[in-house]
PDB file of C-alpha atoms in Angstrom:
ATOM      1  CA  UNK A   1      24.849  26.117   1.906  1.00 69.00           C
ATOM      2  CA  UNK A   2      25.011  23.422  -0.813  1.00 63.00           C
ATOM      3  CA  UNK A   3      26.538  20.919   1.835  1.00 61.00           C
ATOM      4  CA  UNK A   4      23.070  21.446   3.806  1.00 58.00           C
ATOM      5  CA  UNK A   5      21.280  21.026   0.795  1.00 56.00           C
ATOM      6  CA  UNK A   6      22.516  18.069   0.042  1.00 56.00           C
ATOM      7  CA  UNK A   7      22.273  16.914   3.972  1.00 59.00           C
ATOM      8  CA  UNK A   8      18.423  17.754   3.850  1.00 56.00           C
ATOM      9  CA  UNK A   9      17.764  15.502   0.691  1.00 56.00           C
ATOM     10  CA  UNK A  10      19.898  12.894   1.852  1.00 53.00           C
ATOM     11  CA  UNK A  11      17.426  12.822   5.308  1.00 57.00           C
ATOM     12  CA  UNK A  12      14.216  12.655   3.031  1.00 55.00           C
ATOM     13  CA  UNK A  13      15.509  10.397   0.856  1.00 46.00           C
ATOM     14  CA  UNK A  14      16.373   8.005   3.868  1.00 47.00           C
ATOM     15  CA  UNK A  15      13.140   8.839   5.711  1.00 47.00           C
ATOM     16  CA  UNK A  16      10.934   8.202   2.391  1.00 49.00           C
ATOM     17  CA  UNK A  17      13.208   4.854   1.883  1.00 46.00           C
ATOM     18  CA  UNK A  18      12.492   3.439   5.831  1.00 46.00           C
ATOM     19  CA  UNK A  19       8.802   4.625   5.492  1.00 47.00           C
ATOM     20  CA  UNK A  20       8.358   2.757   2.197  1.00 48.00           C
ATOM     21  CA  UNK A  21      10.050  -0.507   3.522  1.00 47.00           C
ATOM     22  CA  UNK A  22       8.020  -0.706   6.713  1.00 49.00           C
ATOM     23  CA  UNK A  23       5.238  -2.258   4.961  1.00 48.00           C
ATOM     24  CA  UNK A  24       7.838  -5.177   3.610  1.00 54.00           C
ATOM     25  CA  UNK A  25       8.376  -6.098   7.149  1.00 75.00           C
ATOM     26  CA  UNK A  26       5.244  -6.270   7.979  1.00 82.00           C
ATOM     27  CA  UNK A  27       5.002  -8.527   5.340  1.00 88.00           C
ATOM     28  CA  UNK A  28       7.368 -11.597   6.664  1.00 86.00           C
ATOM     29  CA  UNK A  29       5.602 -11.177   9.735  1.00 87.00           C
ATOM     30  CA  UNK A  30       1.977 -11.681   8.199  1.00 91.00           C
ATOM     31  CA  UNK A  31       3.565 -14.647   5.511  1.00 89.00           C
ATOM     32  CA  UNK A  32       5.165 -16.187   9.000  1.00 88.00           C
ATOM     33  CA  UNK A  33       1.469 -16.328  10.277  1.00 88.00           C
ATOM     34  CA  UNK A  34      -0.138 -17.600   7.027  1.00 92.00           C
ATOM     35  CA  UNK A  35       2.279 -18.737   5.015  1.00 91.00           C
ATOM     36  CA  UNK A  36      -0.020 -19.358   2.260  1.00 92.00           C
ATOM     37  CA  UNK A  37      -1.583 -17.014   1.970  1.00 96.00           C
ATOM     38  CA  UNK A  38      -0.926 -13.839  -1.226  1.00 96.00           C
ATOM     39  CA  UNK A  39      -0.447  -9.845   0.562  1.00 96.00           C
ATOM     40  CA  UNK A  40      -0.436  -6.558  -1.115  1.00 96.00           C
ATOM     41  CA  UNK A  41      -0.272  -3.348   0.839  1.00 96.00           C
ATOM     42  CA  UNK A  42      -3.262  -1.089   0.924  1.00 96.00           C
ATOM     43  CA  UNK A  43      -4.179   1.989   1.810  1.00 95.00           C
ATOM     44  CA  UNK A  44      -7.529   2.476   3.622  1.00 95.00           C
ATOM     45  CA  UNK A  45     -10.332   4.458   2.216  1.00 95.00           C
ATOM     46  CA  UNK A  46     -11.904   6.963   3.893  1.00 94.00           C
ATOM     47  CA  UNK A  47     -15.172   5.079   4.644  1.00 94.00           C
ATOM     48  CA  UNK A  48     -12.738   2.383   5.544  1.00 94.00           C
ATOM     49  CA  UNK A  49     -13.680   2.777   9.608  1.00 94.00           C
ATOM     50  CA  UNK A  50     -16.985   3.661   9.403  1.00 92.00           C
ATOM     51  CA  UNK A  51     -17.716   0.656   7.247  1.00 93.00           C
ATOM     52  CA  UNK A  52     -15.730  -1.715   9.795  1.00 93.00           C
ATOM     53  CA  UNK A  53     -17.869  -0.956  12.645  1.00 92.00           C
ATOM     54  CA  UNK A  54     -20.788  -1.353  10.644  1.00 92.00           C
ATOM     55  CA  UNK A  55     -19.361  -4.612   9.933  1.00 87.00           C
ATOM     56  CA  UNK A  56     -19.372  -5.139  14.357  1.00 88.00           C
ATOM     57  CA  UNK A  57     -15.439  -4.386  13.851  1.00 88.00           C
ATOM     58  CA  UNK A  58     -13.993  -1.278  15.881  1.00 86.00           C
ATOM     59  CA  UNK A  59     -10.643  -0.122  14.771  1.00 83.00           C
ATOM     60  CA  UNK A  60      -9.625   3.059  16.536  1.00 79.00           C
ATOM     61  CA  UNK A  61      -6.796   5.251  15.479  1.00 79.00           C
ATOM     62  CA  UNK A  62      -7.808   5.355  11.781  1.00 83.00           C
ATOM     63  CA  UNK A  63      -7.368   8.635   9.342  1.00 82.00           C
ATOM     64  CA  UNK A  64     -11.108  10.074   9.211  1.00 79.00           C
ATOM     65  CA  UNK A  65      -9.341  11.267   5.621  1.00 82.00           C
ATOM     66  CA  UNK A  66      -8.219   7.586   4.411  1.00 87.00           C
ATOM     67  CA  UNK A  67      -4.552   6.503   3.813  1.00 90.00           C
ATOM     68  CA  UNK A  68      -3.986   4.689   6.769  1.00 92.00           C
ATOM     69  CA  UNK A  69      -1.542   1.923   5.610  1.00 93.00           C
ATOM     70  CA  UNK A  70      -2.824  -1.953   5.771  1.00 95.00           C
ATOM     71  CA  UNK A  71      -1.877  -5.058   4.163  1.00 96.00           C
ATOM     72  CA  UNK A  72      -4.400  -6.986   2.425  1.00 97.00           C
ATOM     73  CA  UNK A  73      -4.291 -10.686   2.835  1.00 97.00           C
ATOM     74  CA  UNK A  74      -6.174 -13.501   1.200  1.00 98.00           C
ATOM     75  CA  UNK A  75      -5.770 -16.924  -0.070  1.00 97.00           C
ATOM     76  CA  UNK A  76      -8.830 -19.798  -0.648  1.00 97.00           C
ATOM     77  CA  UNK A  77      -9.873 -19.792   2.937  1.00 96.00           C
ATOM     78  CA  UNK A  78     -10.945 -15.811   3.046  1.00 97.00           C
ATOM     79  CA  UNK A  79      -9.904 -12.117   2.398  1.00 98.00           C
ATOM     80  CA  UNK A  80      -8.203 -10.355   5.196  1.00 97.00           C
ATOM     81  CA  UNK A  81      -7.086  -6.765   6.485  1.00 96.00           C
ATOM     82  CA  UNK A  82      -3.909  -6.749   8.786  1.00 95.00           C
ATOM     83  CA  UNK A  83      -2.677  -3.894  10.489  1.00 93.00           C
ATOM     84  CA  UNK A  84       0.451  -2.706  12.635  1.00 89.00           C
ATOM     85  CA  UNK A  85       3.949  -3.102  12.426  1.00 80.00           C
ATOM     86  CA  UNK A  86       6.767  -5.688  11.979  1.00 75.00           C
ATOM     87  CA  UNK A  87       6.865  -6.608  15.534  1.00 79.00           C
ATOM     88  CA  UNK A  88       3.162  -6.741  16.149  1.00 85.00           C
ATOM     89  CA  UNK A  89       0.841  -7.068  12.948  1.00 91.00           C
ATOM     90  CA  UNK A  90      -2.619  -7.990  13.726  1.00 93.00           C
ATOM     91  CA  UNK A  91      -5.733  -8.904  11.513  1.00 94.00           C
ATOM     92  CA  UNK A  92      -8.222  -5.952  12.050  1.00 95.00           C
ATOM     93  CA  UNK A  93     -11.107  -8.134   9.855  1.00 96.00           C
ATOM     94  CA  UNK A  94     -10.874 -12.009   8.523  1.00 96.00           C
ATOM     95  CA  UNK A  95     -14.193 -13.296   6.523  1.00 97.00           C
ATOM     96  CA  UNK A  96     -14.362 -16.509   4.998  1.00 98.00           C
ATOM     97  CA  UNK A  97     -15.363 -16.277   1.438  1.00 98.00           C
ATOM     98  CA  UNK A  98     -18.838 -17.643   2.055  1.00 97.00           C
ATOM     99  CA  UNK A  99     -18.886 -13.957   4.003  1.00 97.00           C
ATOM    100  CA  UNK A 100     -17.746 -12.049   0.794  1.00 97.00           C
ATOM    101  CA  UNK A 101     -20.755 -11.511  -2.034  1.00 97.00           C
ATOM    102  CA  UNK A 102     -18.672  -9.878  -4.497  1.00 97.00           C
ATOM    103  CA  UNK A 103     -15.053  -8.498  -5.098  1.00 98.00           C
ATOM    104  CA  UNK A 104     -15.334  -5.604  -7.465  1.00 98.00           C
ATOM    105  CA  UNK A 105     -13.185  -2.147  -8.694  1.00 98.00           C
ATOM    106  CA  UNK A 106     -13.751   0.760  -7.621  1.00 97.00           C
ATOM    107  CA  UNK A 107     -12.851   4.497  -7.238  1.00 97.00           C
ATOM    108  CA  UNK A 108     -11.014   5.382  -3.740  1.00 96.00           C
ATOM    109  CA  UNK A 109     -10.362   7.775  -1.622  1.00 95.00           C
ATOM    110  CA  UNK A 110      -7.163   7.237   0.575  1.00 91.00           C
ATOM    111  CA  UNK A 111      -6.112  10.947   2.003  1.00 82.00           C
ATOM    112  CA  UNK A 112      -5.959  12.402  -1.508  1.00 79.00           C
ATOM    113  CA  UNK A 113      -8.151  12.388  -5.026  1.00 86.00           C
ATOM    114  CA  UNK A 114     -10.009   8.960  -6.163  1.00 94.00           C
ATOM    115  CA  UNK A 115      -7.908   6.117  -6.906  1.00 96.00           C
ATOM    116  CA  UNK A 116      -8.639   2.470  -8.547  1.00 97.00           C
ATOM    117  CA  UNK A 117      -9.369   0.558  -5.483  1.00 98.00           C
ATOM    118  CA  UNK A 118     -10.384  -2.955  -4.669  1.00 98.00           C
ATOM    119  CA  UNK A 119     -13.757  -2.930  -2.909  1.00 98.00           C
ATOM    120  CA  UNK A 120     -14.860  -5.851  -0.926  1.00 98.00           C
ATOM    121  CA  UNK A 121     -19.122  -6.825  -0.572  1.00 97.00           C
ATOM    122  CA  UNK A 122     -19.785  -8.167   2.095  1.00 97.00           C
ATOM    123  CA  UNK A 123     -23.297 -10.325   2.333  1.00 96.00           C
ATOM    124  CA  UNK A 124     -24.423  -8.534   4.851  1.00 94.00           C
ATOM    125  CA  UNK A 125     -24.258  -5.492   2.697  1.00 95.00           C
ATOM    126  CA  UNK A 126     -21.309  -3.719   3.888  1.00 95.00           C
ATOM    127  CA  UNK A 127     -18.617  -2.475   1.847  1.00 96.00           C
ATOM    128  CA  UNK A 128     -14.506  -2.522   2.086  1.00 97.00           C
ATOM    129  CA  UNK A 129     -12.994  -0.417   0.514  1.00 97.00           C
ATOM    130  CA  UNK A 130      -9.250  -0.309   0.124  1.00 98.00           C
ATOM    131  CA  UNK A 131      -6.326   1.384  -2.423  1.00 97.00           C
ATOM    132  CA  UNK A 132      -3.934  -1.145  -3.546  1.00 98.00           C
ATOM    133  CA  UNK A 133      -0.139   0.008  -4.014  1.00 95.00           C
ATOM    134  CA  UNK A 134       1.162  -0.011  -7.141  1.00 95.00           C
ATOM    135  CA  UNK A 135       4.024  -2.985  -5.717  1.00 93.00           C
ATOM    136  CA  UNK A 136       2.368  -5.599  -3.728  1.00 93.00           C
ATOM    137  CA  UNK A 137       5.275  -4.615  -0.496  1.00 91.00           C
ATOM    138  CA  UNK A 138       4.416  -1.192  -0.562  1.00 88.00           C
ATOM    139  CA  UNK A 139       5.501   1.935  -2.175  1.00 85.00           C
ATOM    140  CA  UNK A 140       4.039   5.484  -2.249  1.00 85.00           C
ATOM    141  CA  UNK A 141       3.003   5.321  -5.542  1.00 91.00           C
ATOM    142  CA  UNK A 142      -1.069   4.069  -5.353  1.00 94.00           C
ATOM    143  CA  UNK A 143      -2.030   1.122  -8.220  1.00 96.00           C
ATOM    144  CA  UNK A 144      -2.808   1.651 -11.576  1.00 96.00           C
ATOM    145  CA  UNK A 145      -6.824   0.664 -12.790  1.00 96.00           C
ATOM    146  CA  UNK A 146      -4.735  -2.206 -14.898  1.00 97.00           C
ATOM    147  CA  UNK A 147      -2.714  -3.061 -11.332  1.00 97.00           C
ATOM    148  CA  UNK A 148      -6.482  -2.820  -9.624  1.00 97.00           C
ATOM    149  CA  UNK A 149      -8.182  -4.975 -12.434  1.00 98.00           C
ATOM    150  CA  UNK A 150      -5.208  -8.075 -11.917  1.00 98.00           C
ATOM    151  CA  UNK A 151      -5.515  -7.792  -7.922  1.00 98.00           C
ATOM    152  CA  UNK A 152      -9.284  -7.821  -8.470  1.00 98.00           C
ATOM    153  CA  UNK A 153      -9.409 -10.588 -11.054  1.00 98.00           C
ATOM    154  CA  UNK A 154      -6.855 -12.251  -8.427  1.00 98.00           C
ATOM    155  CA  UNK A 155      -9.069 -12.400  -5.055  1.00 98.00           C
ATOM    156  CA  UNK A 156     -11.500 -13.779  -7.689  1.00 97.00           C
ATOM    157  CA  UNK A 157     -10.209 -16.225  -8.470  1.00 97.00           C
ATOM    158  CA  UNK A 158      -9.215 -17.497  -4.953  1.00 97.00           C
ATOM    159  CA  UNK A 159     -13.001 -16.847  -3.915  1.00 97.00           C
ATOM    160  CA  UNK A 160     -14.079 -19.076  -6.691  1.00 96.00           C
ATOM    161  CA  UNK A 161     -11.331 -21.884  -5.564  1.00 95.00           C
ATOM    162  CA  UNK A 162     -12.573 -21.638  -2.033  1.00 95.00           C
ATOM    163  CA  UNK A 163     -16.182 -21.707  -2.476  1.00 94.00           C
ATOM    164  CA  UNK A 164     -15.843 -25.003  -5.027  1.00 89.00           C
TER     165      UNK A 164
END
């Protein structure tokens, strides 16, 4: 019986460990197709889809509950939200920062309670909202409000570079 414990926790611990590193090979895909760019994994927010298509982007196959797992991209040139997996990442929505009124906090809601999240203004009013990991590969953890204020303070930054 303890041999089948032991077999069982060894299987989640394995799953948990290929789950969590998913995201990091996502990654090297995304860097290969902007290598300058900075990427920190997300976690979509419930109003995530509904706020895309509002936005004139449709991205089936989204959790109506949040949590679906994205990697958030940005550099001087825009903010972006990639999707997929190692083999085939693609950009669900790319705006140039002259597209972006604000980058803010904000409370989430990514398949569980409210988290610090990053939230996105677009000018024509529509918001992104996203939950940041707590490392920028991935994790399960979700970010700390600290974590959430550096990323913010971060895409700030770059906004204010590439509008200059």
């Amino acid at each position: 019986m303890l041999l089948v414990a032991a077999g069982v926790v060894a299987l989640i611990c394995a799953g948990l460990w290929w789950w969590s590193r998913r995201s990091g090979t996502r990654q090297t895909a995304i860097s290969a197709a902007r290598p300058e760019w900075s990427l920190h994994e997300v976690w979509a927010d419930e109003s995530l889809q509904a706020s895309l298509a509002q936005h004139g982007v449709g991205e089936p196959g989204m959790r109506a509950s949040g949590g679906t797992r994205l990697t958030l991209a940005w550099s001087t040139s825009g903010v972006a939200l990639w999707r997929g997996n190692r083999r085939s990442p693609y950009e669900v929505v790319a705006l140039p920062w002259s597209a972006v009124a604000a980058v803010t906090g904000g409370v989430g809601y990514a398949a569980s309670s409210a988290r610090p999240a990053v939230v996105v203004q677009t000018v024509s009013g529509v918001e992104l909202v996203v939950v940041p990991a707590a490392r920028a590969t991935g994790g399960l953890l979700p970010a700390g409000g600290t974590q959430v204020e550096q990323l913010v303070t971060k895409l700030q930054e770059a906004r204010d570079q590439g509008l200059a």
